[in-house]
Amino acid sequence: MAAISLSGPVGKRNRVHQVANRPEDQAKVLWALASIPSSEGGSGDEWRNAVPLAGPAGVCNDILADAIWKFQSFWKARGVFHVIDDVVDPGMHTLAKMNELLGNDAPPGPTPAPPDPKTTAEASKPLASALVMGAQTAILRYVLLGLGEDPDFRAKVDAALNHHFHFDDVGDAADRSNKLDFIVRNYVKVQTSFVNSATIWASRTRAQAIADNNTPADKEPPPAYAVFNSYVRFSPHFRPWDPARRVGQGPYTAAMILIHESIHYCDKYGPDYAYEWQSAYDSLSPAAAMHNPSSYAAFAAEIRRGVDKPRPGSGNPSL
């Protein structure tokens, strides 16, 4: 039995023309490509952590269209296909090859409509608030402890400060003290923004989020974004983690997004110098890390979890 069946075609005919592209059919093709490894022409390696969402009816975005084209080109190069057109048609060769590779694995059902993003954010706020309070408390206790007191706790905070704020590159005692004070004050601002989330936070549709961010055609808008002293907004991509479809965010990732975007909202000099999953993150200067939103989110998560890696976030969205 075929693993998936389609009610209509999915893709861009001859790389240009949109076909029916029903959302439920797009979701099936996305699932199939995510389940097939790159060594067999699929996108399983690239989409290992999160599968892109289906577009609206009649619209196949460039992410899915490119993945279909890559799959067809892979098997054309091996003599399996002779003519390819960037569309998965019901009952035709591309779908048959996908089903051959999938075996009898059952696809998930139709992708449910995401809950209201702001409602999801409010549900994630208690954990985010606990992370922020835990980070503040840890730093204040660290500062107040005398030398030699509670060495295990000091070692834990030292490690987290080194991992995320690069305090191992800060030798001057006065500079360390000033930086710790700055970090605590930023966490206080974040907590205050949480208290005022009713007026600061807002949900946006996919179309609104694309317009807000000038998102290119081959990309999806981010799950959340912020403008200093103006707003924090959430797109439909901010949603609880769905393990069957590998979309959304787990509890720690969602909480970290709230902290990250709130630093953007609170800190005028808080650009994304590096995300916690990027190699550049581990070599940031202390001066950059002081304003880096991911540093605040990942530090708070490490204090709470007691370990640095694997880090929740875009690199491990299920956490």
PDB file of C-alpha atoms in Angstrom:
ATOM      1  CA  MET A   1       0.000   0.000   0.000  1.00  0.00           C
ATOM      2  CA  ALA A   2       1.293   3.469  -0.830  1.00  0.00           C
ATOM      3  CA  ALA A   3       2.428   5.428   2.169  1.00  0.00           C
ATOM      4  CA  ILE A   4       0.817   8.639   0.940  1.00  0.00           C
ATOM      5  CA  SER A   5      -1.852   9.592  -1.576  1.00  0.00           C
ATOM      6  CA  LEU A   6      -2.650  13.041  -2.900  1.00  0.00           C
ATOM      7  CA  SER A   7      -5.932  14.649  -3.887  1.00  0.00           C
ATOM      8  CA  GLY A   8      -4.164  17.001  -6.297  1.00  0.00           C
ATOM      9  CA  PRO A   9      -0.745  18.078  -7.584  1.00  0.00           C
ATOM     10  CA  VAL A  10       1.858  19.792  -5.381  1.00  0.00           C
ATOM     11  CA  GLY A  11       4.667  22.056  -6.596  1.00  0.00           C
ATOM     12  CA  LYS A  12       5.362  24.619  -9.336  1.00  0.00           C
ATOM     13  CA  ARG A  13       4.832  23.278 -12.832  1.00  0.00           C
ATOM     14  CA  ASN A  14       8.054  23.729 -14.813  1.00  0.00           C
ATOM     15  CA  ARG A  15       9.449  25.718 -11.843  1.00  0.00           C
ATOM     16  CA  VAL A  16       6.996  28.583 -12.529  1.00  0.00           C
ATOM     17  CA  HIS A  17       3.280  27.831 -12.410  1.00  0.00           C
ATOM     18  CA  GLN A  18       1.447  27.120  -9.165  1.00  0.00           C
ATOM     19  CA  VAL A  19      -0.788  24.059  -9.195  1.00  0.00           C
ATOM     20  CA  ALA A  20      -3.621  23.088  -6.808  1.00  0.00           C
ATOM     21  CA  ASN A  21      -1.296  22.861  -3.809  1.00  0.00           C
ATOM     22  CA  ARG A  22      -3.917  21.984  -1.225  1.00  0.00           C
ATOM     23  CA  PRO A  23      -2.401  22.486   2.231  1.00  0.00           C
ATOM     24  CA  GLU A  24      -3.132  18.896   3.288  1.00  0.00           C
ATOM     25  CA  ASP A  25      -1.330  17.595   0.186  1.00  0.00           C
ATOM     26  CA  GLN A  26       1.618  19.926   0.761  1.00  0.00           C
ATOM     27  CA  ALA A  27       1.886  18.628   4.322  1.00  0.00           C
ATOM     28  CA  LYS A  28       2.084  15.031   3.047  1.00  0.00           C
ATOM     29  CA  VAL A  29       4.822  15.840   0.529  1.00  0.00           C
ATOM     30  CA  LEU A  30       6.746  17.789   3.176  1.00  0.00           C
ATOM     31  CA  TRP A  31       6.494  14.814   5.530  1.00  0.00           C
ATOM     32  CA  ALA A  32       7.637  12.433   2.778  1.00  0.00           C
ATOM     33  CA  LEU A  33      10.671  14.548   1.833  1.00  0.00           C
ATOM     34  CA  ALA A  34      11.569  14.992   5.504  1.00  0.00           C
ATOM     35  CA  SER A  35      11.413  11.203   5.985  1.00  0.00           C
ATOM     36  CA  ILE A  36      13.705  10.451   3.020  1.00  0.00           C
ATOM     37  CA  PRO A  37      17.420  11.038   3.682  1.00  0.00           C
ATOM     38  CA  SER A  38      19.508  13.302   1.471  1.00  0.00           C
ATOM     39  CA  SER A  39      21.414  10.229   0.281  1.00  0.00           C
ATOM     40  CA  GLU A  40      18.168   9.190  -1.442  1.00  0.00           C
ATOM     41  CA  GLY A  41      17.261  12.639  -2.758  1.00  0.00           C
ATOM     42  CA  GLY A  42      15.105  13.724   0.173  1.00  0.00           C
ATOM     43  CA  SER A  43      15.461  16.557   2.654  1.00  0.00           C
ATOM     44  CA  GLY A  44      15.725  14.478   5.802  1.00  0.00           C
ATOM     45  CA  ASP A  45      19.147  15.825   6.728  1.00  0.00           C
ATOM     46  CA  GLU A  46      18.315  19.504   6.177  1.00  0.00           C
ATOM     47  CA  TRP A  47      14.961  19.205   7.957  1.00  0.00           C
ATOM     48  CA  ARG A  48      16.210  16.937  10.725  1.00  0.00           C
ATOM     49  CA  ASN A  49      15.116  19.288  13.515  1.00  0.00           C
ATOM     50  CA  ALA A  50      12.091  21.008  12.004  1.00  0.00           C
ATOM     51  CA  VAL A  51       9.962  20.482   8.920  1.00  0.00           C
ATOM     52  CA  PRO A  52       8.760  23.615   7.058  1.00  0.00           C
ATOM     53  CA  LEU A  53       5.048  24.332   7.264  1.00  0.00           C
ATOM     54  CA  ALA A  54       2.704  23.985   4.319  1.00  0.00           C
ATOM     55  CA  GLY A  55       1.692  27.162   2.538  1.00  0.00           C
ATOM     56  CA  PRO A  56      -1.867  28.361   1.964  1.00  0.00           C
ATOM     57  CA  ALA A  57      -4.095  26.800  -0.692  1.00  0.00           C
ATOM     58  CA  GLY A  58      -2.699  27.315  -4.170  1.00  0.00           C
ATOM     59  CA  VAL A  59       0.737  28.436  -3.005  1.00  0.00           C
ATOM     60  CA  CYS A  60       3.799  26.181  -2.921  1.00  0.00           C
ATOM     61  CA  ASN A  61       6.647  28.221  -1.434  1.00  0.00           C
ATOM     62  CA  ASP A  62      10.171  28.031  -2.788  1.00  0.00           C
ATOM     63  CA  ILE A  63      11.381  25.852   0.096  1.00  0.00           C
ATOM     64  CA  LEU A  64       9.046  23.009  -0.879  1.00  0.00           C
ATOM     65  CA  ALA A  65       9.379  23.607  -4.630  1.00  0.00           C
ATOM     66  CA  ASP A  66      13.171  23.460  -4.392  1.00  0.00           C
ATOM     67  CA  ALA A  67      13.000  20.252  -2.342  1.00  0.00           C
ATOM     68  CA  ILE A  68      10.735  18.605  -4.933  1.00  0.00           C
ATOM     69  CA  TRP A  69      13.071  19.701  -7.731  1.00  0.00           C
ATOM     70  CA  LYS A  70      16.069  18.379  -5.836  1.00  0.00           C
ATOM     71  CA  PHE A  71      14.351  15.005  -5.357  1.00  0.00           C
ATOM     72  CA  GLN A  72      13.380  14.740  -9.020  1.00  0.00           C
ATOM     73  CA  SER A  73      16.822  15.877 -10.223  1.00  0.00           C
ATOM     74  CA  PHE A  74      18.518  13.329  -7.955  1.00  0.00           C
ATOM     75  CA  TRP A  75      16.587  10.431  -9.487  1.00  0.00           C
ATOM     76  CA  LYS A  76      16.759  11.794 -13.026  1.00  0.00           C
ATOM     77  CA  ALA A  77      20.562  11.782 -12.740  1.00  0.00           C
ATOM     78  CA  ARG A  78      20.292   8.080 -11.863  1.00  0.00           C
ATOM     79  CA  GLY A  79      18.090   7.253 -14.836  1.00  0.00           C
ATOM     80  CA  VAL A  80      14.888   6.694 -12.851  1.00  0.00           C
ATOM     81  CA  PHE A  81      13.084   9.763 -14.188  1.00  0.00           C
ATOM     82  CA  HIS A  82      13.361  11.042 -17.750  1.00  0.00           C
ATOM     83  CA  VAL A  83      11.240  14.212 -17.663  1.00  0.00           C
ATOM     84  CA  ILE A  84      10.827  16.270 -14.496  1.00  0.00           C
ATOM     85  CA  ASP A  85       8.660  19.315 -13.882  1.00  0.00           C
ATOM     86  CA  ASP A  86       8.886  20.192 -10.150  1.00  0.00           C
ATOM     87  CA  VAL A  87       5.422  18.791  -9.399  1.00  0.00           C
ATOM     88  CA  VAL A  88       4.334  15.729  -7.444  1.00  0.00           C
ATOM     89  CA  ASP A  89       1.230  14.513  -9.276  1.00  0.00           C
ATOM     90  CA  PRO A  90      -1.237  11.950  -7.884  1.00  0.00           C
ATOM     91  CA  GLY A  91      -0.514   8.486  -9.264  1.00  0.00           C
ATOM     92  CA  MET A  92       2.612   9.522 -11.158  1.00  0.00           C
ATOM     93  CA  HIS A  93       6.300   8.593 -11.001  1.00  0.00           C
ATOM     94  CA  THR A  94       7.542  11.075  -8.374  1.00  0.00           C
ATOM     95  CA  LEU A  95       4.908  10.031  -5.860  1.00  0.00           C
ATOM     96  CA  ALA A  96       5.503   6.366  -6.655  1.00  0.00           C
ATOM     97  CA  LYS A  97       9.237   6.754  -5.986  1.00  0.00           C
ATOM     98  CA  MET A  98       8.593   8.555  -2.715  1.00  0.00           C
ATOM     99  CA  ASN A  99       6.272   5.786  -1.595  1.00  0.00           C
ATOM    100  CA  GLU A 100       8.797   3.144  -2.607  1.00  0.00           C
ATOM    101  CA  LEU A 101      11.397   4.807  -0.388  1.00  0.00           C
ATOM    102  CA  LEU A 102       8.949   5.346   2.469  1.00  0.00           C
ATOM    103  CA  GLY A 103       7.750   1.755   2.559  1.00  0.00           C
ATOM    104  CA  ASN A 104       4.630   1.437   4.678  1.00  0.00           C
ATOM    105  CA  ASP A 105       5.342   4.265   7.097  1.00  0.00           C
ATOM    106  CA  ALA A 106       2.096   6.079   7.825  1.00  0.00           C
ATOM    107  CA  PRO A 107       2.110   9.853   7.377  1.00  0.00           C
ATOM    108  CA  PRO A 108       0.624  12.079  10.051  1.00  0.00           C
ATOM    109  CA  GLY A 109      -2.904  13.334   9.576  1.00  0.00           C
ATOM    110  CA  PRO A 110      -3.738  16.812   8.321  1.00  0.00           C
ATOM    111  CA  THR A 111      -1.757  19.558  10.022  1.00  0.00           C
ATOM    112  CA  PRO A 112      -4.057  21.133  12.613  1.00  0.00           C
ATOM    113  CA  ALA A 113      -4.532  24.865  12.566  1.00  0.00           C
ATOM    114  CA  PRO A 114      -2.027  26.463  14.928  1.00  0.00           C
ATOM    115  CA  PRO A 115      -3.376  27.993  18.126  1.00  0.00           C
ATOM    116  CA  ASP A 116      -3.313  31.758  18.473  1.00  0.00           C
ATOM    117  CA  PRO A 117       0.423  32.583  18.728  1.00  0.00           C
ATOM    118  CA  LYS A 118       0.046  35.145  21.509  1.00  0.00           C
ATOM    119  CA  THR A 119      -2.021  32.655  23.516  1.00  0.00           C
ATOM    120  CA  THR A 120       0.800  30.133  23.082  1.00  0.00           C
ATOM    121  CA  ALA A 121       3.287  32.771  24.218  1.00  0.00           C
ATOM    122  CA  GLU A 122       1.251  33.533  27.326  1.00  0.00           C
ATOM    123  CA  ALA A 123       1.180  29.818  28.130  1.00  0.00           C
ATOM    124  CA  SER A 124       4.978  29.758  27.805  1.00  0.00           C
ATOM    125  CA  LYS A 125       5.459  32.835  29.991  1.00  0.00           C
ATOM    126  CA  PRO A 126       5.506  31.105  33.415  1.00  0.00           C
ATOM    127  CA  LEU A 127       8.544  29.004  32.452  1.00  0.00           C
ATOM    128  CA  ALA A 128      10.232  31.990  30.788  1.00  0.00           C
ATOM    129  CA  SER A 129       9.635  34.065  33.919  1.00  0.00           C
ATOM    130  CA  ALA A 130      11.031  31.282  36.102  1.00  0.00           C
ATOM    131  CA  LEU A 131      14.146  31.116  33.923  1.00  0.00           C
ATOM    132  CA  VAL A 132      14.671  34.871  34.202  1.00  0.00           C
ATOM    133  CA  MET A 133      14.144  34.890  37.964  1.00  0.00           C
ATOM    134  CA  GLY A 134      16.473  31.932  38.350  1.00  0.00           C
ATOM    135  CA  ALA A 135      19.186  33.699  36.356  1.00  0.00           C
ATOM    136  CA  GLN A 136      18.811  36.892  38.393  1.00  0.00           C
ATOM    137  CA  THR A 137      18.868  35.015  41.695  1.00  0.00           C
ATOM    138  CA  ALA A 138      21.903  32.973  40.686  1.00  0.00           C
ATOM    139  CA  ILE A 139      23.927  36.071  39.770  1.00  0.00           C
ATOM    140  CA  LEU A 140      22.934  37.954  42.925  1.00  0.00           C
ATOM    141  CA  ARG A 141      23.826  34.976  45.114  1.00  0.00           C
ATOM    142  CA  TYR A 142      27.083  34.545  43.207  1.00  0.00           C
ATOM    143  CA  VAL A 143      27.985  38.181  43.883  1.00  0.00           C
ATOM    144  CA  LEU A 144      27.127  37.984  47.594  1.00  0.00           C
ATOM    145  CA  LEU A 145      28.954  34.726  48.354  1.00  0.00           C
ATOM    146  CA  GLY A 146      32.280  35.090  50.072  1.00  0.00           C
ATOM    147  CA  LEU A 147      35.382  33.448  48.652  1.00  0.00           C
ATOM    148  CA  GLY A 148      35.377  29.757  49.402  1.00  0.00           C
ATOM    149  CA  GLU A 149      31.634  29.614  50.111  1.00  0.00           C
ATOM    150  CA  ASP A 150      29.595  27.014  48.201  1.00  0.00           C
ATOM    151  CA  PRO A 151      32.290  26.223  45.624  1.00  0.00           C
ATOM    152  CA  ASP A 152      30.000  23.912  43.628  1.00  0.00           C
ATOM    153  CA  PHE A 153      27.450  26.690  43.096  1.00  0.00           C
ATOM    154  CA  ARG A 154      30.152  29.202  42.176  1.00  0.00           C
ATOM    155  CA  ALA A 155      31.606  26.733  39.684  1.00  0.00           C
ATOM    156  CA  LYS A 156      28.156  26.240  38.113  1.00  0.00           C
ATOM    157  CA  VAL A 157      27.610  29.992  37.649  1.00  0.00           C
ATOM    158  CA  ASP A 158      31.195  30.534  36.503  1.00  0.00           C
ATOM    159  CA  ALA A 159      30.707  27.909  33.799  1.00  0.00           C
ATOM    160  CA  ALA A 160      27.454  29.475  32.603  1.00  0.00           C
ATOM    161  CA  LEU A 161      28.962  32.982  32.575  1.00  0.00           C
ATOM    162  CA  ASN A 162      31.886  31.673  30.547  1.00  0.00           C
ATOM    163  CA  HIS A 163      29.672  29.785  28.102  1.00  0.00           C
ATOM    164  CA  HIS A 164      27.276  32.627  27.358  1.00  0.00           C
ATOM    165  CA  PHE A 165      28.849  35.947  28.402  1.00  0.00           C
ATOM    166  CA  HIS A 166      32.501  34.918  27.934  1.00  0.00           C
ATOM    167  CA  PHE A 167      33.611  36.015  31.387  1.00  0.00           C
ATOM    168  CA  ASP A 168      36.740  33.918  30.998  1.00  0.00           C
ATOM    169  CA  ASP A 169      37.919  36.828  28.815  1.00  0.00           C
ATOM    170  CA  VAL A 170      37.104  39.420  31.494  1.00  0.00           C
ATOM    171  CA  GLY A 171      40.037  39.723  33.893  1.00  0.00           C
ATOM    172  CA  ASP A 172      39.386  43.011  35.663  1.00  0.00           C
ATOM    173  CA  ALA A 173      37.300  42.630  38.844  1.00  0.00           C
ATOM    174  CA  ALA A 174      35.581  45.998  38.430  1.00  0.00           C
ATOM    175  CA  ASP A 175      34.694  45.184  34.818  1.00  0.00           C
ATOM    176  CA  ARG A 176      33.212  41.835  35.881  1.00  0.00           C
ATOM    177  CA  SER A 177      31.152  43.575  38.556  1.00  0.00           C
ATOM    178  CA  ASN A 178      29.831  46.166  36.101  1.00  0.00           C
ATOM    179  CA  LYS A 179      28.935  43.501  33.577  1.00  0.00           C
ATOM    180  CA  LEU A 180      27.102  41.393  36.186  1.00  0.00           C
ATOM    181  CA  ASP A 181      25.129  44.472  37.213  1.00  0.00           C
ATOM    182  CA  PHE A 182      24.236  45.184  33.569  1.00  0.00           C
ATOM    183  CA  ILE A 183      23.076  41.600  33.012  1.00  0.00           C
ATOM    184  CA  VAL A 184      20.840  41.665  36.094  1.00  0.00           C
ATOM    185  CA  ARG A 185      19.326  45.005  35.058  1.00  0.00           C
ATOM    186  CA  ASN A 186      18.504  43.593  31.617  1.00  0.00           C
ATOM    187  CA  TYR A 187      16.820  40.571  33.208  1.00  0.00           C
ATOM    188  CA  VAL A 188      14.751  42.943  35.364  1.00  0.00           C
ATOM    189  CA  LYS A 189      13.661  44.777  32.201  1.00  0.00           C
ATOM    190  CA  VAL A 190      12.678  41.466  30.597  1.00  0.00           C
ATOM    191  CA  GLN A 191      10.596  40.509  33.626  1.00  0.00           C
ATOM    192  CA  THR A 192       8.883  43.893  33.519  1.00  0.00           C
ATOM    193  CA  SER A 193       8.065  43.393  29.835  1.00  0.00           C
ATOM    194  CA  PHE A 194       6.486  40.030  30.724  1.00  0.00           C
ATOM    195  CA  VAL A 195       4.241  41.796  33.236  1.00  0.00           C
ATOM    196  CA  ASN A 196       3.137  44.169  30.469  1.00  0.00           C
ATOM    197  CA  SER A 197       2.770  41.509  27.771  1.00  0.00           C
ATOM    198  CA  ALA A 198      -0.922  42.326  27.230  1.00  0.00           C
ATOM    199  CA  THR A 199       0.085  45.568  25.518  1.00  0.00           C
ATOM    200  CA  ILE A 200       3.551  44.620  24.209  1.00  0.00           C
ATOM    201  CA  TRP A 201       2.822  41.229  22.636  1.00  0.00           C
ATOM    202  CA  ALA A 202       0.659  40.633  19.555  1.00  0.00           C
ATOM    203  CA  SER A 203      -0.239  37.821  17.167  1.00  0.00           C
ATOM    204  CA  ARG A 204       0.386  38.251  13.441  1.00  0.00           C
ATOM    205  CA  THR A 205      -0.839  36.225  10.501  1.00  0.00           C
ATOM    206  CA  ARG A 206       1.692  34.634   8.182  1.00  0.00           C
ATOM    207  CA  ALA A 207       1.099  37.389   5.603  1.00  0.00           C
ATOM    208  CA  GLN A 208       1.489  40.128   8.211  1.00  0.00           C
ATOM    209  CA  ALA A 209       4.700  38.571   9.560  1.00  0.00           C
ATOM    210  CA  ILE A 210       6.142  38.308   6.042  1.00  0.00           C
ATOM    211  CA  ALA A 211       5.349  41.989   5.454  1.00  0.00           C
ATOM    212  CA  ASP A 212       6.740  43.032   8.857  1.00  0.00           C
ATOM    213  CA  ASN A 213      10.053  41.299   8.179  1.00  0.00           C
ATOM    214  CA  ASN A 214      10.386  41.790   4.412  1.00  0.00           C
ATOM    215  CA  THR A 215      10.743  38.013   4.269  1.00  0.00           C
ATOM    216  CA  PRO A 216      12.143  36.718   0.938  1.00  0.00           C
ATOM    217  CA  ALA A 217       9.958  34.468  -1.157  1.00  0.00           C
ATOM    218  CA  ASP A 218      12.011  31.368  -0.369  1.00  0.00           C
ATOM    219  CA  LYS A 219      11.801  31.844   3.402  1.00  0.00           C
ATOM    220  CA  GLU A 220       9.187  31.618   6.123  1.00  0.00           C
ATOM    221  CA  PRO A 221       8.783  34.398   8.703  1.00  0.00           C
ATOM    222  CA  PRO A 222      10.346  33.796  12.122  1.00  0.00           C
ATOM    223  CA  PRO A 223       8.197  32.490  14.971  1.00  0.00           C
ATOM    224  CA  ALA A 224       8.727  35.749  16.874  1.00  0.00           C
ATOM    225  CA  TYR A 225      10.367  39.122  16.356  1.00  0.00           C
ATOM    226  CA  ALA A 226      10.620  42.438  18.169  1.00  0.00           C
ATOM    227  CA  VAL A 227      11.397  46.115  17.755  1.00  0.00           C
ATOM    228  CA  PHE A 228      13.077  48.066  20.543  1.00  0.00           C
ATOM    229  CA  ASN A 229      10.593  49.723  22.892  1.00  0.00           C
ATOM    230  CA  SER A 230       7.745  49.063  20.450  1.00  0.00           C
ATOM    231  CA  TYR A 231       6.470  45.482  20.292  1.00  0.00           C
ATOM    232  CA  VAL A 232       7.064  41.731  20.398  1.00  0.00           C
ATOM    233  CA  ARG A 233       5.087  39.863  17.732  1.00  0.00           C
ATOM    234  CA  PHE A 234       4.416  36.175  17.142  1.00  0.00           C
ATOM    235  CA  SER A 235       3.737  34.457  13.819  1.00  0.00           C
ATOM    236  CA  PRO A 236       1.869  31.155  13.306  1.00  0.00           C
ATOM    237  CA  HIS A 237       5.269  29.415  13.472  1.00  0.00           C
ATOM    238  CA  PHE A 238       5.255  30.021  17.237  1.00  0.00           C
ATOM    239  CA  ARG A 239       3.324  26.930  18.281  1.00  0.00           C
ATOM    240  CA  PRO A 240       3.692  23.923  20.618  1.00  0.00           C
ATOM    241  CA  TRP A 241       6.057  21.234  19.387  1.00  0.00           C
ATOM    242  CA  ASP A 242       4.369  18.656  17.153  1.00  0.00           C
ATOM    243  CA  PRO A 243       6.594  15.543  17.116  1.00  0.00           C
ATOM    244  CA  ALA A 244       4.792  13.898  14.199  1.00  0.00           C
ATOM    245  CA  ARG A 245       5.361  16.871  11.915  1.00  0.00           C
ATOM    246  CA  ARG A 246       8.482  18.244  13.633  1.00  0.00           C
ATOM    247  CA  VAL A 247       7.163  21.794  13.757  1.00  0.00           C
ATOM    248  CA  GLY A 248       6.869  24.256  16.621  1.00  0.00           C
ATOM    249  CA  GLN A 249       8.845  24.646  19.836  1.00  0.00           C
ATOM    250  CA  GLY A 250       9.306  22.583  22.955  1.00  0.00           C
ATOM    251  CA  PRO A 251       8.846  24.246  26.365  1.00  0.00           C
ATOM    252  CA  TYR A 252      12.420  25.453  26.872  1.00  0.00           C
ATOM    253  CA  THR A 253      12.803  26.636  23.283  1.00  0.00           C
ATOM    254  CA  ALA A 254       9.545  28.591  23.521  1.00  0.00           C
ATOM    255  CA  ALA A 255      10.591  30.150  26.834  1.00  0.00           C
ATOM    256  CA  MET A 256      13.989  31.071  25.398  1.00  0.00           C
ATOM    257  CA  ILE A 257      12.316  32.760  22.425  1.00  0.00           C
ATOM    258  CA  LEU A 258      10.333  34.925  24.840  1.00  0.00           C
ATOM    259  CA  ILE A 259      13.522  35.956  26.648  1.00  0.00           C
ATOM    260  CA  HIS A 260      15.419  36.488  23.383  1.00  0.00           C
ATOM    261  CA  GLU A 261      12.772  38.730  21.840  1.00  0.00           C
ATOM    262  CA  SER A 262      12.285  40.611  25.101  1.00  0.00           C
ATOM    263  CA  ILE A 263      15.983  41.535  25.097  1.00  0.00           C
ATOM    264  CA  HIS A 264      15.446  42.980  21.626  1.00  0.00           C
ATOM    265  CA  TYR A 265      12.506  44.914  23.062  1.00  0.00           C
ATOM    266  CA  CYS A 266      14.413  46.128  26.147  1.00  0.00           C
ATOM    267  CA  ASP A 267      17.989  46.650  24.926  1.00  0.00           C
ATOM    268  CA  LYS A 268      18.506  49.350  22.312  1.00  0.00           C
ATOM    269  CA  TYR A 269      21.904  47.850  21.482  1.00  0.00           C
ATOM    270  CA  GLY A 270      20.761  44.231  21.290  1.00  0.00           C
ATOM    271  CA  PRO A 271      21.288  42.942  17.729  1.00  0.00           C
ATOM    272  CA  ASP A 272      21.695  39.241  16.988  1.00  0.00           C
ATOM    273  CA  TYR A 273      25.479  38.962  17.121  1.00  0.00           C
ATOM    274  CA  ALA A 274      25.147  35.156  17.113  1.00  0.00           C
ATOM    275  CA  TYR A 275      22.499  32.541  17.896  1.00  0.00           C
ATOM    276  CA  GLU A 276      23.189  29.863  20.485  1.00  0.00           C
ATOM    277  CA  TRP A 277      23.451  27.159  17.806  1.00  0.00           C
ATOM    278  CA  GLN A 278      26.000  28.992  15.640  1.00  0.00           C
ATOM    279  CA  SER A 279      29.747  28.409  15.933  1.00  0.00           C
ATOM    280  CA  ALA A 280      30.287  32.179  16.190  1.00  0.00           C
ATOM    281  CA  TYR A 281      28.390  32.139  19.488  1.00  0.00           C
ATOM    282  CA  ASP A 282      31.295  30.481  21.287  1.00  0.00           C
ATOM    283  CA  SER A 283      33.761  33.151  20.184  1.00  0.00           C
ATOM    284  CA  LEU A 284      31.785  36.334  20.846  1.00  0.00           C
ATOM    285  CA  SER A 285      33.575  39.097  22.669  1.00  0.00           C
ATOM    286  CA  PRO A 286      32.291  39.854  26.179  1.00  0.00           C
ATOM    287  CA  ALA A 287      31.180  43.293  24.942  1.00  0.00           C
ATOM    288  CA  ALA A 288      29.046  41.731  22.198  1.00  0.00           C
ATOM    289  CA  ALA A 289      27.682  38.990  24.454  1.00  0.00           C
ATOM    290  CA  MET A 290      26.421  41.618  26.921  1.00  0.00           C
ATOM    291  CA  HIS A 291      23.869  42.749  24.310  1.00  0.00           C
ATOM    292  CA  ASN A 292      23.325  39.434  22.504  1.00  0.00           C
ATOM    293  CA  PRO A 293      19.733  38.211  23.069  1.00  0.00           C
ATOM    294  CA  SER A 294      20.623  34.533  22.735  1.00  0.00           C
ATOM    295  CA  SER A 295      23.218  34.878  25.491  1.00  0.00           C
ATOM    296  CA  TYR A 296      20.530  35.863  28.004  1.00  0.00           C
ATOM    297  CA  ALA A 297      18.179  33.085  26.936  1.00  0.00           C
ATOM    298  CA  ALA A 298      20.831  30.344  26.916  1.00  0.00           C
ATOM    299  CA  PHE A 299      22.404  31.463  30.220  1.00  0.00           C
ATOM    300  CA  ALA A 300      19.026  31.340  31.954  1.00  0.00           C
ATOM    301  CA  ALA A 301      18.328  27.904  30.477  1.00  0.00           C
ATOM    302  CA  GLU A 302      21.693  26.525  31.636  1.00  0.00           C
ATOM    303  CA  ILE A 303      21.173  27.815  35.180  1.00  0.00           C
ATOM    304  CA  ARG A 304      17.762  26.125  35.289  1.00  0.00           C
ATOM    305  CA  ARG A 305      18.722  22.857  33.571  1.00  0.00           C
ATOM    306  CA  GLY A 306      22.200  22.501  35.075  1.00  0.00           C
ATOM    307  CA  VAL A 307      23.763  21.679  31.689  1.00  0.00           C
ATOM    308  CA  ASP A 308      24.789  23.747  28.683  1.00  0.00           C
ATOM    309  CA  LYS A 309      24.388  21.265  25.827  1.00  0.00           C
ATOM    310  CA  PRO A 310      22.375  20.204  24.017  1.00  0.00           C
ATOM    311  CA  ARG A 311      21.074  23.768  24.020  1.00  0.00           C
ATOM    312  CA  PRO A 312      17.376  24.332  23.488  1.00  0.00           C
ATOM    313  CA  GLY A 313      16.589  26.727  20.657  1.00  0.00           C
ATOM    314  CA  SER A 314      16.519  26.635  16.878  1.00  0.00           C
ATOM    315  CA  GLY A 315      19.191  23.934  16.827  1.00  0.00           C
ATOM    316  CA  ASN A 316      17.101  21.667  19.088  1.00  0.00           C
ATOM    317  CA  PRO A 317      13.540  22.993  18.829  1.00  0.00           C
ATOM    318  CA  SER A 318      11.899  19.987  20.471  1.00  0.00           C
ATOM    319  CA  LEU A 319      13.538  20.723  23.843  1.00  0.00           C
TER     320      LEU A 319
END
